[in-house]
Short mmCIF file of N, CA, C and O in Angstrom, two decimals:
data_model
loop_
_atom_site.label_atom_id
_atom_site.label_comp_id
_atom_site.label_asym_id
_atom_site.label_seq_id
_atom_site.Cartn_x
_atom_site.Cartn_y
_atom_site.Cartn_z
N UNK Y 1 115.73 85.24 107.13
CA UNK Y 1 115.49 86.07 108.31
C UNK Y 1 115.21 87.51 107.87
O UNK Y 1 116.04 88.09 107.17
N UNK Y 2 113.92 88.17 108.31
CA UNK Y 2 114.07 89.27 108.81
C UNK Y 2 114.82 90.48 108.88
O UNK Y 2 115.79 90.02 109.48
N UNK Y 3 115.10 91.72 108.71
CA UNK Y 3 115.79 92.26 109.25
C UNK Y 3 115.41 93.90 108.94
O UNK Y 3 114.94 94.20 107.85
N UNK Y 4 115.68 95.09 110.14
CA UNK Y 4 115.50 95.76 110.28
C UNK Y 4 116.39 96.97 109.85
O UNK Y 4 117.07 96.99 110.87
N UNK Y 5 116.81 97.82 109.23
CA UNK Y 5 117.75 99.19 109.18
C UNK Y 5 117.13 100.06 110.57
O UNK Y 5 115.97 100.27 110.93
N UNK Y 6 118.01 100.32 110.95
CA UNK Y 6 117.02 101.51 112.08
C UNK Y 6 117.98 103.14 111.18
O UNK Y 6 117.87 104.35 111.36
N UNK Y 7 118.64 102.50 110.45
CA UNK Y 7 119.49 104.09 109.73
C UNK Y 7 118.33 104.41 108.69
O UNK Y 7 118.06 105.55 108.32
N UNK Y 8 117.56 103.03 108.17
CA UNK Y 8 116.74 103.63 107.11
C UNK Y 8 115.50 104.59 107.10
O UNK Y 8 114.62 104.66 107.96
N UNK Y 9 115.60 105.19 106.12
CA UNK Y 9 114.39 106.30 106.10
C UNK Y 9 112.43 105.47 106.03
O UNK Y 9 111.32 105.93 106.28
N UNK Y 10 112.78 104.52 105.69
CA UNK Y 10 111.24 103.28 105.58
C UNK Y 10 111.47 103.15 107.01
O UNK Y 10 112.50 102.93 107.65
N UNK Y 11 110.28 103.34 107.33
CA UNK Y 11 109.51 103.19 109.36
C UNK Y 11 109.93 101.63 109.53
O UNK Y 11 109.60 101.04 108.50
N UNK Y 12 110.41 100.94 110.25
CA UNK Y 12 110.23 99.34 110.69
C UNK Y 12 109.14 98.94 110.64
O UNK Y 12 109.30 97.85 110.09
N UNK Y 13 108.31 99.03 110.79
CA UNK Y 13 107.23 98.07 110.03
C UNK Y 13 106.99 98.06 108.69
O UNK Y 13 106.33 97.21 108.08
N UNK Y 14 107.58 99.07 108.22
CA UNK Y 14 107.30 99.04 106.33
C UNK Y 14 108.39 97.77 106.33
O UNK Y 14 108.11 96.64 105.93
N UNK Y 15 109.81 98.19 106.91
CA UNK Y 15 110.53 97.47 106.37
C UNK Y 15 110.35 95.47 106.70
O UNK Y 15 110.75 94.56 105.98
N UNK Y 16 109.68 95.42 107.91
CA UNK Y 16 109.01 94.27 107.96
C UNK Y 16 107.93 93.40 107.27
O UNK Y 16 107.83 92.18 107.12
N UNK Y 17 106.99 94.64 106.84
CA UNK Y 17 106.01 94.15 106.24
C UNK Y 17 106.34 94.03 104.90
O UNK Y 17 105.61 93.26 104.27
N UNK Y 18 107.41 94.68 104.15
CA UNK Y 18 107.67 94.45 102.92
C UNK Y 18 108.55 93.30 102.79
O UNK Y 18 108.29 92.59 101.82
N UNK Y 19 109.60 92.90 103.61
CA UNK Y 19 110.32 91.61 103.66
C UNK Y 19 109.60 90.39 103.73
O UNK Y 19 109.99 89.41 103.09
N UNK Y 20 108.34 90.36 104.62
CA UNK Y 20 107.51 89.41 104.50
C UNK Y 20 106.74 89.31 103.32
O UNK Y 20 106.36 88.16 103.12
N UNK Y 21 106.47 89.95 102.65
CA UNK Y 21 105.31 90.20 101.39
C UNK Y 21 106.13 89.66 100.37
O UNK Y 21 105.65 88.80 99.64
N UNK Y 22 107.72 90.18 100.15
CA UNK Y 22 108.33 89.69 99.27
C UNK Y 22 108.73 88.27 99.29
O UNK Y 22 109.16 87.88 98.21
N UNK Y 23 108.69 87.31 100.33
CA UNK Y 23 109.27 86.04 100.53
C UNK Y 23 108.05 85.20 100.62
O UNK Y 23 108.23 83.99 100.72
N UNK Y 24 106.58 85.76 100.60
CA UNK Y 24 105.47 85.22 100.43
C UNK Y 24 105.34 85.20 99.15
O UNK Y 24 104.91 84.12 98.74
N UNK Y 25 105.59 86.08 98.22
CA UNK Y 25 105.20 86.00 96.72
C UNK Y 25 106.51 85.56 96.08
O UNK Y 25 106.46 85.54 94.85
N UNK Y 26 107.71 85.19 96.64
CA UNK Y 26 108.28 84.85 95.89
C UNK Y 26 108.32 83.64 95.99
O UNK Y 26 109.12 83.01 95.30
N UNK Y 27 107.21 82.77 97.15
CA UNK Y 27 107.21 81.68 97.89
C UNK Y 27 108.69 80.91 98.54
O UNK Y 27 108.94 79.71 98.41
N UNK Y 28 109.70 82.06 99.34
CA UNK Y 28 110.37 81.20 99.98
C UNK Y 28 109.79 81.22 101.32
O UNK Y 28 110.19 80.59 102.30
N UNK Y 29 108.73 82.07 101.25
CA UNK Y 29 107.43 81.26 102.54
C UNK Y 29 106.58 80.62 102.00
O UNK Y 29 105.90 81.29 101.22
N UNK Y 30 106.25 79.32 102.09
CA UNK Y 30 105.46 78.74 101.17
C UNK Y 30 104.12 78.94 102.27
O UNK Y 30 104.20 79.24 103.46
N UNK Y 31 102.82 78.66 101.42
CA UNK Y 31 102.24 78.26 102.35
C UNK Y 31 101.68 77.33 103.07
O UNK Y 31 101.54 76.15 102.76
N UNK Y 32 101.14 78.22 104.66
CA UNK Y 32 101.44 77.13 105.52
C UNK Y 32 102.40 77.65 106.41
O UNK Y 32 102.04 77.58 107.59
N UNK Y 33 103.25 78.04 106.26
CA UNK Y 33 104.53 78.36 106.58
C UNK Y 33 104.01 79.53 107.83
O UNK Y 33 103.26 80.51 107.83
N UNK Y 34 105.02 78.68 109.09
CA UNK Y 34 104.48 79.43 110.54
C UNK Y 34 105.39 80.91 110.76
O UNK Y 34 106.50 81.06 110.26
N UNK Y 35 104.81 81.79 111.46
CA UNK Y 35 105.52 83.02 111.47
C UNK Y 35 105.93 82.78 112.83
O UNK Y 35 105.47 81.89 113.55
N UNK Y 36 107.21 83.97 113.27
CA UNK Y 36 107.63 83.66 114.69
C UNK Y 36 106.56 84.64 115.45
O UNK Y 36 106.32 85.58 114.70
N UNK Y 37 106.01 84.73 116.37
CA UNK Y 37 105.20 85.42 116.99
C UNK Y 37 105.45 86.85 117.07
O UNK Y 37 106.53 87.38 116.84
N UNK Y 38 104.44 87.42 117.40
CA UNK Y 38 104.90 89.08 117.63
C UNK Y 38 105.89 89.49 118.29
O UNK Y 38 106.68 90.32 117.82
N UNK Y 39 106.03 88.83 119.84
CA UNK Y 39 106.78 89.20 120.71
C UNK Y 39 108.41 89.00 120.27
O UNK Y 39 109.33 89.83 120.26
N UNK Y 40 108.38 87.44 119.89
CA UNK Y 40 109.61 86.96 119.59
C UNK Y 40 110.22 87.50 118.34
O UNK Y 40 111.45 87.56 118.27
N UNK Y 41 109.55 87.86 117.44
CA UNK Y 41 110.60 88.67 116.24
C UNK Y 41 110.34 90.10 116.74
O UNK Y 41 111.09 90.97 116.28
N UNK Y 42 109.66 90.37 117.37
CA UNK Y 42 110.20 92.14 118.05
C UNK Y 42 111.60 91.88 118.77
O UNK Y 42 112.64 92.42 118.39
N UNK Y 43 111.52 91.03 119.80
CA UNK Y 43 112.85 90.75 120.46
C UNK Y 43 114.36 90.32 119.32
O UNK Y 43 115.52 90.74 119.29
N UNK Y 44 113.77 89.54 118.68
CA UNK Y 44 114.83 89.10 117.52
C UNK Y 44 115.38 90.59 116.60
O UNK Y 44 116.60 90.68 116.56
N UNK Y 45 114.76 91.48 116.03
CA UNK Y 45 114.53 92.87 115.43
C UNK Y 45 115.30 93.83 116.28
O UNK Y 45 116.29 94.51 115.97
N UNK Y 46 114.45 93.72 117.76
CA UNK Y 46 115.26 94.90 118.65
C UNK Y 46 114.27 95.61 118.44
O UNK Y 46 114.53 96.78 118.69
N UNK Y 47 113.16 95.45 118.06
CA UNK Y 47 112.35 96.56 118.06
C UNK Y 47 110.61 96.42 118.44
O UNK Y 47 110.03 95.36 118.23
N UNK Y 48 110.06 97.36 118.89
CA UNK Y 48 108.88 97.31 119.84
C UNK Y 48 107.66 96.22 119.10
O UNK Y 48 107.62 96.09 117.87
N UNK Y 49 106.89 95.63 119.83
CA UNK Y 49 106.14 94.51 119.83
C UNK Y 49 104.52 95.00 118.89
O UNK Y 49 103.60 94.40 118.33
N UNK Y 50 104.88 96.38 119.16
CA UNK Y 50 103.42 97.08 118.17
C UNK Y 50 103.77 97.17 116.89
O UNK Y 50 103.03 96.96 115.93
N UNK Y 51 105.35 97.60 116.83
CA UNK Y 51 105.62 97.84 115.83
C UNK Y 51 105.42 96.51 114.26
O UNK Y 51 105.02 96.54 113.09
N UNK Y 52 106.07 95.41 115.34
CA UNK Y 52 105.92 93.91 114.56
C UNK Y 52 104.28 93.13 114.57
O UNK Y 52 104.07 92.01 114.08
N UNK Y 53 103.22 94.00 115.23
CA UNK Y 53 101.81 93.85 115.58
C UNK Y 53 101.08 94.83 113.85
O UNK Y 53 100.26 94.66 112.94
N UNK Y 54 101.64 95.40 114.14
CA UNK Y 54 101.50 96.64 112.71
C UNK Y 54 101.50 96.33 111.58
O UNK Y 54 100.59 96.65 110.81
N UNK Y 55 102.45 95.68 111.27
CA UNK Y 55 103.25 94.54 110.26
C UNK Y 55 102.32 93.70 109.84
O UNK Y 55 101.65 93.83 108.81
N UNK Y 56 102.24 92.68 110.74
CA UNK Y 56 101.37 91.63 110.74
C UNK Y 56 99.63 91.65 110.54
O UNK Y 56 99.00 90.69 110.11
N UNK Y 57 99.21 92.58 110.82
CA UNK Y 57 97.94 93.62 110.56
C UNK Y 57 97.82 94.15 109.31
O UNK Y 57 96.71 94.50 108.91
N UNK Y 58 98.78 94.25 108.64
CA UNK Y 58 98.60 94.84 107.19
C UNK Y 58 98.81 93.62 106.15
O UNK Y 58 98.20 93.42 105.09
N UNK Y 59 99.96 92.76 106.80
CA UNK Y 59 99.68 91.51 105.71
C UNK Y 59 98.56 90.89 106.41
O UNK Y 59 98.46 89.75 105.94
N UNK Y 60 97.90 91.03 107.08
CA UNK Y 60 96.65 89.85 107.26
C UNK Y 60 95.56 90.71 106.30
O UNK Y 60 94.78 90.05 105.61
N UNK Y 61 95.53 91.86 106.27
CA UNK Y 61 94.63 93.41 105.40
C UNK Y 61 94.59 92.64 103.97
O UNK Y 61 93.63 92.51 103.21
N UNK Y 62 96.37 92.02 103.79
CA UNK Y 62 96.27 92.03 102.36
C UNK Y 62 96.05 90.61 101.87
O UNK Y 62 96.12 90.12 100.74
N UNK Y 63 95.80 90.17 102.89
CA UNK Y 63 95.22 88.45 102.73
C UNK Y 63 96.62 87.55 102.70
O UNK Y 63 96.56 86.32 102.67
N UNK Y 64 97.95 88.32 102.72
CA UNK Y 64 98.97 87.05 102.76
C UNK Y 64 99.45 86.33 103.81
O UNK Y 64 100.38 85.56 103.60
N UNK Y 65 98.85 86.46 105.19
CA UNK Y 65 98.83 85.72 106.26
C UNK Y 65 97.70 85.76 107.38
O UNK Y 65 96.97 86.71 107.67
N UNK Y 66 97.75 84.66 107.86
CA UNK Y 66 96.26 84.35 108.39
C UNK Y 66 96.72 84.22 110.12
O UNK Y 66 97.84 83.73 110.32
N UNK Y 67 96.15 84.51 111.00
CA UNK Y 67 96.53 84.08 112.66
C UNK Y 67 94.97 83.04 113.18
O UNK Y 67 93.81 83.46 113.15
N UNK Y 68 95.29 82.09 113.48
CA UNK Y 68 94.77 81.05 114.02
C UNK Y 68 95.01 81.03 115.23
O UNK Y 68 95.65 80.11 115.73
N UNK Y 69 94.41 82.34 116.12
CA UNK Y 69 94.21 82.75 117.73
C UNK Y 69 95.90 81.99 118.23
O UNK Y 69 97.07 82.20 117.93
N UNK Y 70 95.24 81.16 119.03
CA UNK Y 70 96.95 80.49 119.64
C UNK Y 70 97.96 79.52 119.04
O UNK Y 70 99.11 79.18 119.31
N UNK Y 71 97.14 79.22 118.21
CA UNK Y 71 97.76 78.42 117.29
C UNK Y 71 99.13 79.43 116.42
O UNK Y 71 100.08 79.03 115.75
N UNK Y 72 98.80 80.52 116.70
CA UNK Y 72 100.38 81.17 115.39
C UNK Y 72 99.56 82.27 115.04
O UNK Y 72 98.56 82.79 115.54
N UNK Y 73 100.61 82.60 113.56
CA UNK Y 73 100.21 83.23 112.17
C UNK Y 73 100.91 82.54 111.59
O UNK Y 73 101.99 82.09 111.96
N UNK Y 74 100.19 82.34 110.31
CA UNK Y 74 100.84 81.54 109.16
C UNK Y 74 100.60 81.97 107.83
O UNK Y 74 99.63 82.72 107.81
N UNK Y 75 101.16 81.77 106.57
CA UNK Y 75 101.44 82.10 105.52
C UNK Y 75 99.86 81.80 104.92
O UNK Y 75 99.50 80.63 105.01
N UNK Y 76 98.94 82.73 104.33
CA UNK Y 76 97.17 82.04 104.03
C UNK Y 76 97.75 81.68 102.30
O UNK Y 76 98.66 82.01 101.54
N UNK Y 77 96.47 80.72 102.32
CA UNK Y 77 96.54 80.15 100.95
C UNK Y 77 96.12 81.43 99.73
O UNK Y 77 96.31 81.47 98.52
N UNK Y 78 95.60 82.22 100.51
CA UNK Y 78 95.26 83.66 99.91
C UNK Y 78 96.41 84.19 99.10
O UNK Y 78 96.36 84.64 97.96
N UNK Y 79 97.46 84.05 99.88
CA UNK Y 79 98.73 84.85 99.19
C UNK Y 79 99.49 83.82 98.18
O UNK Y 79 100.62 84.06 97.74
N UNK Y 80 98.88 82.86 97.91
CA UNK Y 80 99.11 82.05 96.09
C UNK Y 80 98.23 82.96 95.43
O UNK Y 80 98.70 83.27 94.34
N UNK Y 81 97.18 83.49 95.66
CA UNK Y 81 96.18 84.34 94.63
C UNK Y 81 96.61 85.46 94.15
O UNK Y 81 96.32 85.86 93.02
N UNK Y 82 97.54 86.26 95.23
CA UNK Y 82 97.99 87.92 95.05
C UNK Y 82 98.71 87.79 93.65
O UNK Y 82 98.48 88.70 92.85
N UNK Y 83 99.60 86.71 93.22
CA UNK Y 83 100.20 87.31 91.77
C UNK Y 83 98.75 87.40 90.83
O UNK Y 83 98.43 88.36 90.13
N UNK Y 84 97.86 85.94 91.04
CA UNK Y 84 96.91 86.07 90.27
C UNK Y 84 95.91 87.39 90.17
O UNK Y 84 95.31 87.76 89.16
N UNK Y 85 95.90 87.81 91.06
CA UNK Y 85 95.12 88.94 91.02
C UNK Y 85 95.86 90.00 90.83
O UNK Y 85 95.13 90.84 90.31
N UNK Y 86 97.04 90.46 91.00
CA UNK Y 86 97.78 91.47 90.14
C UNK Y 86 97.95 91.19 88.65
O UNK Y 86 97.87 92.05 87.77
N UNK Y 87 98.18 89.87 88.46
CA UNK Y 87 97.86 89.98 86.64
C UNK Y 87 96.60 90.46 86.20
O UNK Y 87 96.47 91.39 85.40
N UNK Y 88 95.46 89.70 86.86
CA UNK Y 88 93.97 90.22 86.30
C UNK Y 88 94.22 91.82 86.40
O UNK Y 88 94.09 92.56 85.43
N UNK Y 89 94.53 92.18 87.44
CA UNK Y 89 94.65 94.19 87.55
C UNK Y 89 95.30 94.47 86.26
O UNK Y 89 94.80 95.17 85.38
N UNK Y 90 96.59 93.82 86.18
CA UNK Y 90 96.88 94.44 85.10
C UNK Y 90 96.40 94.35 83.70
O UNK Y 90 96.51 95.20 82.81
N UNK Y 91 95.76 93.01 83.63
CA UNK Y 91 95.13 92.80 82.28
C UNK Y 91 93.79 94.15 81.90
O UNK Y 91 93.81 94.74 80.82
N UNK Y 92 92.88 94.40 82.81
CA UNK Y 92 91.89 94.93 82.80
C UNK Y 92 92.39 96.38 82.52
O UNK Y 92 91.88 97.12 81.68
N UNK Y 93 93.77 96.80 83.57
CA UNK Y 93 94.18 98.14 83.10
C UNK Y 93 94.86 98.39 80.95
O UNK Y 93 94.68 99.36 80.21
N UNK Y 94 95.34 97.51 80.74
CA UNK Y 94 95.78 97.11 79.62
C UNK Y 94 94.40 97.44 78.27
O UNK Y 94 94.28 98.12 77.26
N UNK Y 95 93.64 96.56 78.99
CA UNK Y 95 92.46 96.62 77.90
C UNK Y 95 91.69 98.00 78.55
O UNK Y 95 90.60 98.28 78.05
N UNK Y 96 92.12 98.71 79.45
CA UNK Y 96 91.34 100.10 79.86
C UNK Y 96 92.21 101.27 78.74
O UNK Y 96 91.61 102.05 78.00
N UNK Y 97 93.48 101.18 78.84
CA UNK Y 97 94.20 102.20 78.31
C UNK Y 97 94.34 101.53 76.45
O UNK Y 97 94.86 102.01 75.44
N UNK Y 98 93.93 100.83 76.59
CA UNK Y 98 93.61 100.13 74.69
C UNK Y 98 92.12 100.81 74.28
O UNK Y 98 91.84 101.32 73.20
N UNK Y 99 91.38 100.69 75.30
CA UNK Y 99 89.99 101.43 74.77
C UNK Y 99 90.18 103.14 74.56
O UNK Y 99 89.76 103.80 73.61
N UNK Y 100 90.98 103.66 75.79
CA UNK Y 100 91.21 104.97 75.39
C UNK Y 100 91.96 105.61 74.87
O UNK Y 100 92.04 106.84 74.92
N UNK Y 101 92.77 104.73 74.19
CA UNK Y 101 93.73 105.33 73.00
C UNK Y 101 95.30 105.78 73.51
O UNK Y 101 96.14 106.46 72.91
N UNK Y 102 95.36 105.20 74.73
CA UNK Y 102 96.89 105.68 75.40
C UNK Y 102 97.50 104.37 74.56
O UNK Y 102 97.05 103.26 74.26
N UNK Y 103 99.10 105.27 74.30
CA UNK Y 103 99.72 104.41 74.04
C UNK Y 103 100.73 103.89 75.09
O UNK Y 103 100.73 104.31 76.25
N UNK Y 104 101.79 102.73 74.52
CA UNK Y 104 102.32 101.63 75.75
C UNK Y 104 103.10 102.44 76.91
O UNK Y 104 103.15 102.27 78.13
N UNK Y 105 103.76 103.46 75.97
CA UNK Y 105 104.73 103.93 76.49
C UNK Y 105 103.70 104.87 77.83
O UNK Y 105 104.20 104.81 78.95
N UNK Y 106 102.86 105.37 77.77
CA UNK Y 106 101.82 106.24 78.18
C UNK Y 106 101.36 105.49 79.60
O UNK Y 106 101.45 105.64 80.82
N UNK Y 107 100.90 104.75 78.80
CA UNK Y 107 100.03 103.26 80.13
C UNK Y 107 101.15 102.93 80.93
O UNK Y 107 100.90 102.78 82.13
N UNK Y 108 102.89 102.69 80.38
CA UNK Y 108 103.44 102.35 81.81
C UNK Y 108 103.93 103.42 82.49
O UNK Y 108 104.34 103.17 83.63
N UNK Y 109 103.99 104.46 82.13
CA UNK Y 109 104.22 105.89 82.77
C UNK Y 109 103.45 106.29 83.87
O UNK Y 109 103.79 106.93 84.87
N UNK Y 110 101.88 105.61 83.40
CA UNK Y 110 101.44 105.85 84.12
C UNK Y 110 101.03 105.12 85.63
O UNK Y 110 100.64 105.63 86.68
N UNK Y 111 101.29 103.77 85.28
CA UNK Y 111 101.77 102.68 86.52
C UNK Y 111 102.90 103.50 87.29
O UNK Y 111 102.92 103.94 88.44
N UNK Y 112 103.85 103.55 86.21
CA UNK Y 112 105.32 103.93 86.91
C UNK Y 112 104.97 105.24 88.15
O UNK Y 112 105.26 104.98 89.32
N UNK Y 113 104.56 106.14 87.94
CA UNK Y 113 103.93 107.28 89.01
C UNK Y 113 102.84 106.64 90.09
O UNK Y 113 102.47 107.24 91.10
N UNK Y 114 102.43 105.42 89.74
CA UNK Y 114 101.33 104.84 90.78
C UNK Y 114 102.18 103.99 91.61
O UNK Y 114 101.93 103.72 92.78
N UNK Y 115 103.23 103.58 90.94
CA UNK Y 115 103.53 102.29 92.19
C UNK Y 115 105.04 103.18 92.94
O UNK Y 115 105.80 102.63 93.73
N UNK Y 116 105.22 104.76 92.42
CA UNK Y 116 105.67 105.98 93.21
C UNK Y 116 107.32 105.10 92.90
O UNK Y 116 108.37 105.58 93.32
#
C-alpha cells in the first residue's frame, strides 16, 4: 500500500509517484498489475483526486504505467525496460567519461550531484 506523509517536506504526489516507481522496478508490481483508480486511492490517501491524477501522469510520461480508458491503469510492459535502459545510460556515460579522461572517483561525483 501506498502511503502519504502530509508532515513531509516531498509534495504528495512526489511521494506517490515515487512509491509507485519503486514497487514497479522492484517488480512487487509486476506487470500487468491493475492500479486502484484516481478517485479511490485519493480517498484511500486523504488526499485530492488531482493530486493522485498528477502522479499517474508522470508515471505514464515515464512509460511505467499505461491507462486503458475504462478499463483501469495498469503496470506497462515498458517499465521491465526502465532498468534496461538505465544500464545502457549508464554504460554510454562510463565509456563518455573513459574517453575524456575523468577518473572513477570523478564520473561518480559527478552522477552523485545529478541524481541531487
Amino acid at each position: 500500500m501506498v502511503r502519504v506523509d502530509p508532515n513531509s517536506s516531498v509534495p504528495p504526489f512526489e511521494q506517490v509517484r515515487t512509491a509507485y516507481a519503486a514497487r514497479i522496478n522492484d517488480g512487487t508490481l509486476p506487470v500487468g498489475a491493475k492500479l486502484p483508480t484516481v478517485r479511490k486511492l485519493a480517498e484511500d490517501l486523504g488526499i485530492a483526486p488531482n493530486t493522485v491524477a498528477k502522479a499517474y501522469r508522470e508515471l505514464e510520461e515515464a512509460g511505467l504505467i499505461e491507462t486503458r480508458g475504462r478499463a483501469g491503469t495498469f503496470v506497462s510492459a515498458v517499465g521491465d525496460e526502465t532498468r534496461e535502459r538505465a544500464r545502457q545510460a549508464a554504460a554510454d556515460y562510463a565509456a563518455l567519461t573513459r574517453k575524456l579522461g575523468l577518473d572513477r572517483a570523478e564520473a561518480k561525483a559527478i552522477v552523485d550531484a545529478a541524481l541531487g
